[in-house]
Tab-separated table of C-alpha atoms in Angstrom:
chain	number	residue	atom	x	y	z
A	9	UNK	CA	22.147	-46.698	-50.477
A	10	UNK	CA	22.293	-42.971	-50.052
A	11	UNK	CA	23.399	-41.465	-46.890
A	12	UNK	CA	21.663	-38.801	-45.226
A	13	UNK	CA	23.418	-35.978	-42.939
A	14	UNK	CA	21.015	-37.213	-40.130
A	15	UNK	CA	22.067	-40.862	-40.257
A	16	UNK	CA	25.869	-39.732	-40.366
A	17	UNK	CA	25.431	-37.249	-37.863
A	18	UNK	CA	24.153	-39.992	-35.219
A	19	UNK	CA	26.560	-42.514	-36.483
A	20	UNK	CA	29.345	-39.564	-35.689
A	21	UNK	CA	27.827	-39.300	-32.251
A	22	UNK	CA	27.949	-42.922	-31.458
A	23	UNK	CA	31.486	-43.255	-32.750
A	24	UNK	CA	32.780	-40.080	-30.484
A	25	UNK	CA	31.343	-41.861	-27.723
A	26	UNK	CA	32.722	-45.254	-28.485
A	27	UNK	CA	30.830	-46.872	-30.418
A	28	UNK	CA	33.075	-48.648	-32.599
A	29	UNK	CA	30.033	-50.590	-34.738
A	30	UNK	CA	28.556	-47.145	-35.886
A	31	UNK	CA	32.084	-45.747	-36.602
A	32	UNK	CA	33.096	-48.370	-38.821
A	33	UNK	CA	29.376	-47.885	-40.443
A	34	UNK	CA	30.290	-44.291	-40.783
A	35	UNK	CA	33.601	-44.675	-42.085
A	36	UNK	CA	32.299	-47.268	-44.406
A	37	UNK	CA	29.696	-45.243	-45.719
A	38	UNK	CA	32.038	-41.561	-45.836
A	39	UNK	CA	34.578	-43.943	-48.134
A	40	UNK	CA	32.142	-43.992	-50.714
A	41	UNK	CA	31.729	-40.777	-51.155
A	42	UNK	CA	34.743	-39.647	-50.610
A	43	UNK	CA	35.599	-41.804	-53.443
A	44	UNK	CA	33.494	-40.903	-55.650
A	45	UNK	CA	33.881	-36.652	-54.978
A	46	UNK	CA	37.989	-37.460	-55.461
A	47	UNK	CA	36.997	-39.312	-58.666
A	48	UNK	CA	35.170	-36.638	-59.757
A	49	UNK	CA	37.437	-34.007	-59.147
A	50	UNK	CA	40.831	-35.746	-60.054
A	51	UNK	CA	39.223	-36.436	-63.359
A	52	UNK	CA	38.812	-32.812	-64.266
A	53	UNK	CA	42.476	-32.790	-64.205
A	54	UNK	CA	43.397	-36.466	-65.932
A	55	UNK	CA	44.154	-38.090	-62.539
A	56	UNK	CA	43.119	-41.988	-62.038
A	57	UNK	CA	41.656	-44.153	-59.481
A	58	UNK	CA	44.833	-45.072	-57.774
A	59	UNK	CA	45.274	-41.787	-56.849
A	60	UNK	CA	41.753	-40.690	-55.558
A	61	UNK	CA	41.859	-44.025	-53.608
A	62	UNK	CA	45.016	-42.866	-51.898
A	63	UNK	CA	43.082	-39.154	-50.795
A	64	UNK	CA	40.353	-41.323	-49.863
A	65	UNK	CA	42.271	-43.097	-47.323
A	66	UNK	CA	44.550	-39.929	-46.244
A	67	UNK	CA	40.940	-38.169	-45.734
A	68	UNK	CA	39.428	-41.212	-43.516
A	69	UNK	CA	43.015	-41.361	-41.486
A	70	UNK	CA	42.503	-37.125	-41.021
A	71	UNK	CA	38.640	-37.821	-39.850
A	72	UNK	CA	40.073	-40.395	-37.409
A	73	UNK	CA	43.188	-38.499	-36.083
A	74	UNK	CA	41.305	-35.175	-35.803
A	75	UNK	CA	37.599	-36.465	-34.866
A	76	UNK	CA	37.813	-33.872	-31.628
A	77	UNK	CA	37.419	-31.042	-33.704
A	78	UNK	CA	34.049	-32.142	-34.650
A	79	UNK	CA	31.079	-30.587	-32.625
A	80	UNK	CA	28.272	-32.974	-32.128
A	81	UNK	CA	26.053	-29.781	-32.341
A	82	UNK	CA	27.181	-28.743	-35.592
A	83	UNK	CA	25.841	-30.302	-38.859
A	84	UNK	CA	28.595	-33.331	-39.887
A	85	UNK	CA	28.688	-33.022	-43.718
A	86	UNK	CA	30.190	-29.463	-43.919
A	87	UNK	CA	33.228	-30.372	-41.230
A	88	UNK	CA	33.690	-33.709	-43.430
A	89	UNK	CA	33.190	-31.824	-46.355
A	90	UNK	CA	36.168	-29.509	-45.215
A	91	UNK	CA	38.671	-32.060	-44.346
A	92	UNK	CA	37.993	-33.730	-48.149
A	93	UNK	CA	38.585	-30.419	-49.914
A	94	UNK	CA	41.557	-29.478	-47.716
A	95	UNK	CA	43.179	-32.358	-48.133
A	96	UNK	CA	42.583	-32.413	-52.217
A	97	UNK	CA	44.017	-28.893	-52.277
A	98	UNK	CA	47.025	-29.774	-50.280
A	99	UNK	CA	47.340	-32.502	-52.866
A	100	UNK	CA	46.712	-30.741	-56.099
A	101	UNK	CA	49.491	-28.203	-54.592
A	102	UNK	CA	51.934	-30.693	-53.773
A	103	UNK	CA	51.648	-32.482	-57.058
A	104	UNK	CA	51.948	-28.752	-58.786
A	105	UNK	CA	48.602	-28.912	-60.499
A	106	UNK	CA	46.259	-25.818	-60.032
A	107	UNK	CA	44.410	-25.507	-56.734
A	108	UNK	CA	41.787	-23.564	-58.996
A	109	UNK	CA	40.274	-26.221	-60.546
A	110	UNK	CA	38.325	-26.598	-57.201
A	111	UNK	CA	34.922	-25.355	-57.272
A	112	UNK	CA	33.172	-23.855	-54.309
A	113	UNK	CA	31.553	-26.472	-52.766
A	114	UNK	CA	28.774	-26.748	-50.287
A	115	UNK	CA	28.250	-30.129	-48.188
A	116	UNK	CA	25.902	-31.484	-50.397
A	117	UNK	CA	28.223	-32.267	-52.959
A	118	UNK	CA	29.934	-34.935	-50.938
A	119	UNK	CA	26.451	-36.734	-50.140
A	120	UNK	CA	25.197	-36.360	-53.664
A	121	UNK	CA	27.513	-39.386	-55.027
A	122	UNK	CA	28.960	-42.445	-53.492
A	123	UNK	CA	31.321	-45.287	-55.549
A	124	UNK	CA	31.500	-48.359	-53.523
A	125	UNK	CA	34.351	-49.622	-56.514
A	126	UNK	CA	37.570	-50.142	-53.780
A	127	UNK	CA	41.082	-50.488	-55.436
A	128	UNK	CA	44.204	-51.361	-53.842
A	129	UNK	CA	45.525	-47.633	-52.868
A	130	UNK	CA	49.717	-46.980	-53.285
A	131	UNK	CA	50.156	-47.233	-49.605
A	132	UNK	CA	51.563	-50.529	-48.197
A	133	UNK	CA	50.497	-50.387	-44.148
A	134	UNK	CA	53.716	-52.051	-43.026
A	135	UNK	CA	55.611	-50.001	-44.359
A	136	UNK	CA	53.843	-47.338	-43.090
A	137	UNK	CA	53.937	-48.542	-39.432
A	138	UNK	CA	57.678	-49.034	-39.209
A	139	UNK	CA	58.350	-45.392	-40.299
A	140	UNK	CA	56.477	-44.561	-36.325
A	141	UNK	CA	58.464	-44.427	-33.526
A	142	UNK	CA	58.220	-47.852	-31.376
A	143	UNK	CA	56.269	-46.824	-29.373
A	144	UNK	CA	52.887	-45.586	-31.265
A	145	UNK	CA	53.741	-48.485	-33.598
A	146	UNK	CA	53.287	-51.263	-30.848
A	147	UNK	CA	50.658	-49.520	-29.409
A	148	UNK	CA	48.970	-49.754	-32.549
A	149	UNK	CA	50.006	-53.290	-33.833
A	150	UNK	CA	48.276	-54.483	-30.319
A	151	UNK	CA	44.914	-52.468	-29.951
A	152	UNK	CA	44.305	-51.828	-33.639
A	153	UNK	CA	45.666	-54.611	-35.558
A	154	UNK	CA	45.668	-57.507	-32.953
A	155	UNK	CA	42.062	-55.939	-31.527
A	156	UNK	CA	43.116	-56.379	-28.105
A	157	UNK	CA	41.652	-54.044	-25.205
A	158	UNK	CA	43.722	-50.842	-23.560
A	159	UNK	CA	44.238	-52.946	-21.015
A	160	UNK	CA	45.568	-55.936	-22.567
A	161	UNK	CA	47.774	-54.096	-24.508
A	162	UNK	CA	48.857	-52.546	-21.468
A	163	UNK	CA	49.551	-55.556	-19.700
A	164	UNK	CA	51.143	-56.642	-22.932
A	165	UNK	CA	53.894	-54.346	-23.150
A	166	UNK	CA	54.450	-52.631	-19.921
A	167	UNK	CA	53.101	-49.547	-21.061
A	168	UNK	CA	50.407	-47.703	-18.807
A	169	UNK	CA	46.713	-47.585	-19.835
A	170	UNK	CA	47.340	-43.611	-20.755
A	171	UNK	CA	50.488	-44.295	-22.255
A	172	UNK	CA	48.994	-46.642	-24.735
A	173	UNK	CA	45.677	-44.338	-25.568
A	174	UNK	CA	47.858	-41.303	-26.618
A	175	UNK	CA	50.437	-43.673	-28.465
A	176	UNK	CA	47.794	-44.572	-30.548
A	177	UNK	CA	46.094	-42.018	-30.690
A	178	UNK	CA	49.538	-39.890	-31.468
A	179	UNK	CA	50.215	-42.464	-33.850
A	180	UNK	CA	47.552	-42.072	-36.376
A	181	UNK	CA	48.407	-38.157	-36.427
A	182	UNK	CA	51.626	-39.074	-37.235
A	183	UNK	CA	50.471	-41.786	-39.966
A	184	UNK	CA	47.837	-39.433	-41.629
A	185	UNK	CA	50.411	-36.941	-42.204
A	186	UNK	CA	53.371	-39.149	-42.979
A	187	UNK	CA	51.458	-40.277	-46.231
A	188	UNK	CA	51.137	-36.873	-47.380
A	189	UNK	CA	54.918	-36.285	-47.268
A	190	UNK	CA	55.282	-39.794	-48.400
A	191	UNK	CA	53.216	-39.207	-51.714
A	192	UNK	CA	55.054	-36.036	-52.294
A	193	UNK	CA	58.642	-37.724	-52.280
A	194	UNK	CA	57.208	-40.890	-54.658
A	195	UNK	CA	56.062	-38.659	-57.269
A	196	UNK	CA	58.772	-37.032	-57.405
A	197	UNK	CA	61.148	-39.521	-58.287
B	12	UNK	CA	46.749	-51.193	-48.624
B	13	UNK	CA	42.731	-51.803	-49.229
B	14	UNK	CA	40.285	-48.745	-47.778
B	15	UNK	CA	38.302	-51.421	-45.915
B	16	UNK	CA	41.230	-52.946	-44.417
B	17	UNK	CA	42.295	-48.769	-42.971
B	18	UNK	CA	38.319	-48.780	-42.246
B	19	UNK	CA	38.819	-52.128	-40.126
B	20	UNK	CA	42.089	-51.019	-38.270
B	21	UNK	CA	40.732	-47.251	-37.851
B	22	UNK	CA	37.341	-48.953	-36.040
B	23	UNK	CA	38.766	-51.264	-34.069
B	24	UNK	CA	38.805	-50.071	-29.858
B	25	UNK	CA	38.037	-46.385	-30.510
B	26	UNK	CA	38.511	-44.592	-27.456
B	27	UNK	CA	35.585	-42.082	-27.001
B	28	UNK	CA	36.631	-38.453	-27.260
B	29	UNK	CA	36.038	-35.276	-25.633
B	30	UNK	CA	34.938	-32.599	-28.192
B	31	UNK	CA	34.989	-29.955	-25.713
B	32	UNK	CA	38.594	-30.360	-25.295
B	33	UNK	CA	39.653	-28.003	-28.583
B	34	UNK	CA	37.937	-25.015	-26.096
B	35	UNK	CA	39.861	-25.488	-23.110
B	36	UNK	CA	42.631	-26.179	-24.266
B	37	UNK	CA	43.272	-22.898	-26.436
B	38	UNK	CA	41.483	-21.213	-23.679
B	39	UNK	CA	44.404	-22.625	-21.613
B	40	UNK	CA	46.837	-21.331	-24.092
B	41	UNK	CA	45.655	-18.034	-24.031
B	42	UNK	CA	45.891	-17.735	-19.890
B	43	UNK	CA	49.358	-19.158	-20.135
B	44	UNK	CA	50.387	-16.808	-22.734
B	45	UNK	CA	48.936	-13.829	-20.479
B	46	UNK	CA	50.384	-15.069	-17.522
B	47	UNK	CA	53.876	-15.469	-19.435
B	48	UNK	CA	53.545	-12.311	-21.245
B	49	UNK	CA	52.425	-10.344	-17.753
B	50	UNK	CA	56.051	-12.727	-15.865
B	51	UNK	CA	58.071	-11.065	-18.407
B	52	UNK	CA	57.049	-7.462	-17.894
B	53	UNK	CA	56.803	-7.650	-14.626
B	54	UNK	CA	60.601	-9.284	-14.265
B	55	UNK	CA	62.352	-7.736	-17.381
B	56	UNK	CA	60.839	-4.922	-18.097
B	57	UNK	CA	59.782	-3.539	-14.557
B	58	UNK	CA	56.048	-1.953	-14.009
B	59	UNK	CA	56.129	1.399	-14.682
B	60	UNK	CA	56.442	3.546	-11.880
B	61	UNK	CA	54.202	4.376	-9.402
B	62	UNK	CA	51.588	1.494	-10.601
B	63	UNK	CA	49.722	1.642	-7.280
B	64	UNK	CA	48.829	5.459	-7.956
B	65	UNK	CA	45.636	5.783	-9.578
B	66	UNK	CA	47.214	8.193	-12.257
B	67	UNK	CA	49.016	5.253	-13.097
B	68	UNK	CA	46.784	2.205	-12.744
B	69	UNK	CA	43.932	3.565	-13.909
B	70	UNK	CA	44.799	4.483	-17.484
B	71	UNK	CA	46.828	0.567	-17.195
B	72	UNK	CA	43.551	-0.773	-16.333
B	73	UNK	CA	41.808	1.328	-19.202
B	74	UNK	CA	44.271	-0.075	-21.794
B	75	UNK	CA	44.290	-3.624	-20.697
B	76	UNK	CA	40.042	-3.255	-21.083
B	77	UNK	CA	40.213	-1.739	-24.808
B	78	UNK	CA	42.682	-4.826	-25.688
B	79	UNK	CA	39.965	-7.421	-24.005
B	80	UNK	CA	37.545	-5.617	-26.709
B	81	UNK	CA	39.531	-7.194	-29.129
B	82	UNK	CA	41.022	-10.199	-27.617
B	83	UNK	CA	37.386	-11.604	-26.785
B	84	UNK	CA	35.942	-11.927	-30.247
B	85	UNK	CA	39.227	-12.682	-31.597
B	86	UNK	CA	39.557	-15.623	-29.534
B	87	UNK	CA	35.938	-16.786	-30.041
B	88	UNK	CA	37.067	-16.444	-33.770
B	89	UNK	CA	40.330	-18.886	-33.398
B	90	UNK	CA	38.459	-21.683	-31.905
B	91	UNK	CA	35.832	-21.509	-34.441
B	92	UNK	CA	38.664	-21.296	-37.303
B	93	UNK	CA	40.845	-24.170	-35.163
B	94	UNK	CA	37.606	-26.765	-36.738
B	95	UNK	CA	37.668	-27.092	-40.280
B	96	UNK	CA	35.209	-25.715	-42.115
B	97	UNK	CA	34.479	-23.067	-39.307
B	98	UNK	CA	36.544	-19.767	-41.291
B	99	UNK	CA	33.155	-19.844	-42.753
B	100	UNK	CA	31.553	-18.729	-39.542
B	101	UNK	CA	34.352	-15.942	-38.587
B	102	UNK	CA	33.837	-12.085	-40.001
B	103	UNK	CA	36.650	-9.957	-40.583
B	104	UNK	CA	34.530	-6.767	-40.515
B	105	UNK	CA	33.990	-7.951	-36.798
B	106	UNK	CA	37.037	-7.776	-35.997
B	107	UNK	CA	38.224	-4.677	-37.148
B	108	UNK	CA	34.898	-3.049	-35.494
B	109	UNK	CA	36.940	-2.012	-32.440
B	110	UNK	CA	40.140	-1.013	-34.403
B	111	UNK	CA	37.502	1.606	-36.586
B	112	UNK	CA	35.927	2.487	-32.543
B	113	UNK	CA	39.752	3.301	-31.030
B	114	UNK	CA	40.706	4.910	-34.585
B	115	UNK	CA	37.274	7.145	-34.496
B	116	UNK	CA	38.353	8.093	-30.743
B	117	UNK	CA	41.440	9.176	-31.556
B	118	UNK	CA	40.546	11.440	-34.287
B	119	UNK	CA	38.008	12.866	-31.930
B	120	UNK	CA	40.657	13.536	-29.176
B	121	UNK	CA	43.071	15.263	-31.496
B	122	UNK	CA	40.038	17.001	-32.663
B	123	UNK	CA	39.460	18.359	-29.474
B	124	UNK	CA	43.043	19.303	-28.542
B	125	UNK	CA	45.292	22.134	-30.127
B	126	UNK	CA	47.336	20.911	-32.968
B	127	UNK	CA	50.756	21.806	-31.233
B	128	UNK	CA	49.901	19.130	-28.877
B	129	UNK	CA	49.870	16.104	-31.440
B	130	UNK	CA	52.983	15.580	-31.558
B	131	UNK	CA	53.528	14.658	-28.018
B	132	UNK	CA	50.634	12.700	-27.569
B	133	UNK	CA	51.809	10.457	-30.717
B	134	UNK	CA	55.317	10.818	-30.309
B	135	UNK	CA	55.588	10.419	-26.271
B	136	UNK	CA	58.571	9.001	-25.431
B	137	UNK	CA	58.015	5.352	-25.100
B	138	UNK	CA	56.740	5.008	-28.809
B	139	UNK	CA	59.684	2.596	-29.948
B	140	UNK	CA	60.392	0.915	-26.506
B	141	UNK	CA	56.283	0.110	-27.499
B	142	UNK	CA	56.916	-1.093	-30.940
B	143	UNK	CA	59.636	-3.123	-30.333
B	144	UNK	CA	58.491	-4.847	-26.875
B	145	UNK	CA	54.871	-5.598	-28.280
B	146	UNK	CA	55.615	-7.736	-30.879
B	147	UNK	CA	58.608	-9.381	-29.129
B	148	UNK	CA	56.975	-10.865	-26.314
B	149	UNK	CA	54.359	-11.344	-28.253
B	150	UNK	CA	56.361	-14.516	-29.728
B	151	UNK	CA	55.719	-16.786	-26.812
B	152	UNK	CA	51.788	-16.449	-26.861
B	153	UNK	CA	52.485	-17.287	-30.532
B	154	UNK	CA	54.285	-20.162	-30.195
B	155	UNK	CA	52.235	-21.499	-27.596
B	156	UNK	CA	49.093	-21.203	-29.145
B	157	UNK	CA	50.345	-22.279	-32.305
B	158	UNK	CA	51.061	-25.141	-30.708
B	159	UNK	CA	47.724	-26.140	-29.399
B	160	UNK	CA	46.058	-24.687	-32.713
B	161	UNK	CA	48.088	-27.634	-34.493
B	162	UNK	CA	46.888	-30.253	-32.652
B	163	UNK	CA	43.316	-29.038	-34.349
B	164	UNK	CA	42.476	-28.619	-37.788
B	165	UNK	CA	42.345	-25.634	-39.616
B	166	UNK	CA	41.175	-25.578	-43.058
B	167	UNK	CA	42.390	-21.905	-44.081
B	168	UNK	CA	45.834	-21.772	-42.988
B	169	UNK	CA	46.326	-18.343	-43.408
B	170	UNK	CA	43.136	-16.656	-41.935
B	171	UNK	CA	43.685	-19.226	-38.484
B	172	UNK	CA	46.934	-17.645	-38.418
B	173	UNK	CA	45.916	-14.268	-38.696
B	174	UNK	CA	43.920	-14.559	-35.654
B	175	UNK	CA	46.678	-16.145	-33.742
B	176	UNK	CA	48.679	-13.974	-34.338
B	177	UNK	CA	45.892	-11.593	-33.437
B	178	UNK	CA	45.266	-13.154	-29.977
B	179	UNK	CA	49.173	-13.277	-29.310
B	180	UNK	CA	49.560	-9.585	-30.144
B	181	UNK	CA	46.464	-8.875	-27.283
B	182	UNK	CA	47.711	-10.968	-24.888
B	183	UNK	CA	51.386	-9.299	-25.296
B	184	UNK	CA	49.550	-5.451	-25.498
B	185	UNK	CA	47.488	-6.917	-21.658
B	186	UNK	CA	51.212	-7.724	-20.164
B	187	UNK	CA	52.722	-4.683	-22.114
B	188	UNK	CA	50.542	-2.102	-20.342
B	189	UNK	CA	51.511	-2.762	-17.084
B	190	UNK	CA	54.848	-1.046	-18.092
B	191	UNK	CA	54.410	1.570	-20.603
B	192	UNK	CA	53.590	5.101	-19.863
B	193	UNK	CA	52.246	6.158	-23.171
B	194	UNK	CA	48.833	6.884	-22.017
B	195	UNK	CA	46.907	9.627	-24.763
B	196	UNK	CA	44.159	7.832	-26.749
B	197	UNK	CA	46.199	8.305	-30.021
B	198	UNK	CA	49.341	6.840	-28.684
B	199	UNK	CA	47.451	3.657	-27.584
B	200	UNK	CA	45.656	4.056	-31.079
B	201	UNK	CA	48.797	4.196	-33.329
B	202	UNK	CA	51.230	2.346	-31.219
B	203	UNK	CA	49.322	-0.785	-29.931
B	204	UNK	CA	47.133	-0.868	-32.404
B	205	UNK	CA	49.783	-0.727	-35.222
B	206	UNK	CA	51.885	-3.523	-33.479
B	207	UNK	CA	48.749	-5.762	-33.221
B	208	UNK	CA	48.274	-5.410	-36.795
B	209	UNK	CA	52.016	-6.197	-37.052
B	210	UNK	CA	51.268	-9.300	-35.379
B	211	UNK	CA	48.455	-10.468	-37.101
B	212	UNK	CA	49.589	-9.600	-40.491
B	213	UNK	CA	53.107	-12.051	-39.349
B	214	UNK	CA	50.493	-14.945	-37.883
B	215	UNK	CA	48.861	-14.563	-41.874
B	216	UNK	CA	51.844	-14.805	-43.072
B	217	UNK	CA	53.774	-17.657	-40.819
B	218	UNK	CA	49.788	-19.928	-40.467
B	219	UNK	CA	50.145	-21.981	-44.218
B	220	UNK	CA	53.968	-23.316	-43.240
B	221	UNK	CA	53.358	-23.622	-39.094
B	222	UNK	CA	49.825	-24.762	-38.926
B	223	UNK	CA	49.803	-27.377	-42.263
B	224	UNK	CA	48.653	-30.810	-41.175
């Protein structure tokens, strides 16, 4: 099935407003291609699956924790389009391979191939959680994991309503840029 | 960790969000920055005398206005730079339009005025009190707007830098001129102009380390 910046673009919409069927169908749909572009481009410089699964994941965790800097009046494809290529070139310069093996690229690239082919990535989400402060890792155990409401979760733990929202919310910044870091000190071991 | 499982956890309870929040809240940077900026001139510095005389507030005022010239579009630029993808949609030729405008006036104004008189319209006294001051106080716009800028997501470190340090170096001039006394077209030209650039070339500089995410 091929996406279509139209179909994305409402799913985006939907999502932003709260939609949390359309998001995961967005999500869902932006893995695939995202897979396949990181595929694609890690090849050209002998890197495997494993590790264009991992960017795939590190680019759907920077969609989530920075979704506010999307404007619902803008096209969606060239803001998703940036966050991919960012986040490749942070990678390729992290892992010391050349950043100039990236192409100009405009947003159709992303759209123009999708690989539905999921591996197991190299992060472990436990271990992930328990590097956040307790905090934005309850807060995220309860509403994310355990799928209960704000206001279960607020009840839950004592927390406030607000206090839970930014933990989370806090929380996934803090995850999507932990596994940066944390792929930087594994490969260097 | 599977991508579907991240999919499941990342679309479970998602909060709606308010896109218009990345405006307001640099906008909000920026007026805290000018209100710091104008605190600290007003309380360390001192305004320079006679501020309530029109000989004095008026060239302040005029100052303040050619700074807005490039504060406005600069600022439009840094929220469009703060999303990523949108350095596409920010011109550099733009923004040095009113630098080339304040650099044409002040050829024209040393044009028009005997040579023997350059030297104190450049050199006025206040020149390194300027230099110095400008770029100083210019580090707490900086750091506060860097600080909201991070909470977005650039995708070309260096250019979102450039115009924050930009901005911070316009809001520092606004505060600045309600204590210097340098008032020829050339000495704004040279001095403030210079120590903008100084700031912006810093924010280039400083934007791949402090605004990486």
């Amino acid at each position: 099935m091929v996406s279509t910046e139209a179909e994305l673009r409402g799913l985006m919409r939907a999502g932003l407003r709260g939609d949390a069927a359309a998001y995961r169908a967005l999500l869902t749909r932006l893995s695939a291609n995202l897979r396949a572009y990181y595929k694609r481009r890690l090849a050209r410089v002998g890197r495997g699956a494993t590790e264009a699964e991992d960017l795939t994941q590190e680019a759907l965790m920077a969609i989530h924790a920075r979704r506010h800097t999307y404007d619902p009046s803008a096209p969606l494809m060239p803001w998703v389009q940036a966050i991919a290529r960012y986040k490749l070139i942070d990678h390729l310069r992290q892992t010391r391979a050349s950043s100039l093996d990236v192409p100009i690229e405009s947003a159709d690239d992303l759209l123009a191939q999708d690989d539905h082919v999921g591996i197991e990535s190299a992060y472990d989400l436990k271990r992930l959680l328990n590097t956040l402060p307790d905090k934005m890792r309850n807060a995220i155990q309860l509403v994310k994991l355990d799928g209960l409401s704000v206001a279960e979760a607020a009840n839950r733990s004592g927390m406030t309503e607000s206090d839970i929202k930014i933990s989370v919310h806090r929380g996934f910044k803090a995850l999507a840029s932990s596994v940066a870091r944390k792929r930087h000190v594994n490969e260097n071991r | 960790m599977k991508t579907d499982e991240l999919i499941e956890m990342l679309s479970t309870n998602v909060e709606p969000v308010d896109h218009r929040h990345i405006v307001r809240s640099i906008r909000l940077a920026i007026a805290v920055g000018v209100a710091a900026t104008v605190g600290i001139v007003f309380f360390v510095l001192g305004p320079r005398a006679g501020l309530y005389s029109e000989s004095a507030w008026l060239p302040a005022l005029l100052k303040i206005a050619a700074t807005l010239l490039i504060l406005v579009p600069s600022s439009i630029y840094l929220v469009r730079s703060a999303r990523p993808g949108g350095e596409h949609s920010t011109s550099t030729a733009l923004i040095a339009l009113p630098f080339a405008a304040i650099m044409v006036l002040t050829v024209l104004s040393l044009t028009f005025s005997p040579s023997s008189h350059w030297k104190g319209a450049i050199l006025s006294d206040e020149w390194l009190e300027c230099v110095i001051s400008i770029p100083l106080i210019a580090i707490v716009p900086f750091v506060v707007i860097t600080w909201v800028v991070r909470q977005m997501a650039p995708t070309d470190l260096a250019r979102t830098g450039a115009f924050v340090g930009l901005v911070a170096g316009c809001v520092s001039s606004i505060g600045y001129a309600f204590h210097c006394a340098g008032d020829t077209v050339p000495f704004f030209a040279l001095w403030y102009g210079g120590t903008i650039a100084v700031c912006t070339f810093a924010g280039w500089r400083l934007g791949p380390t402090l605004l990486r995410w």
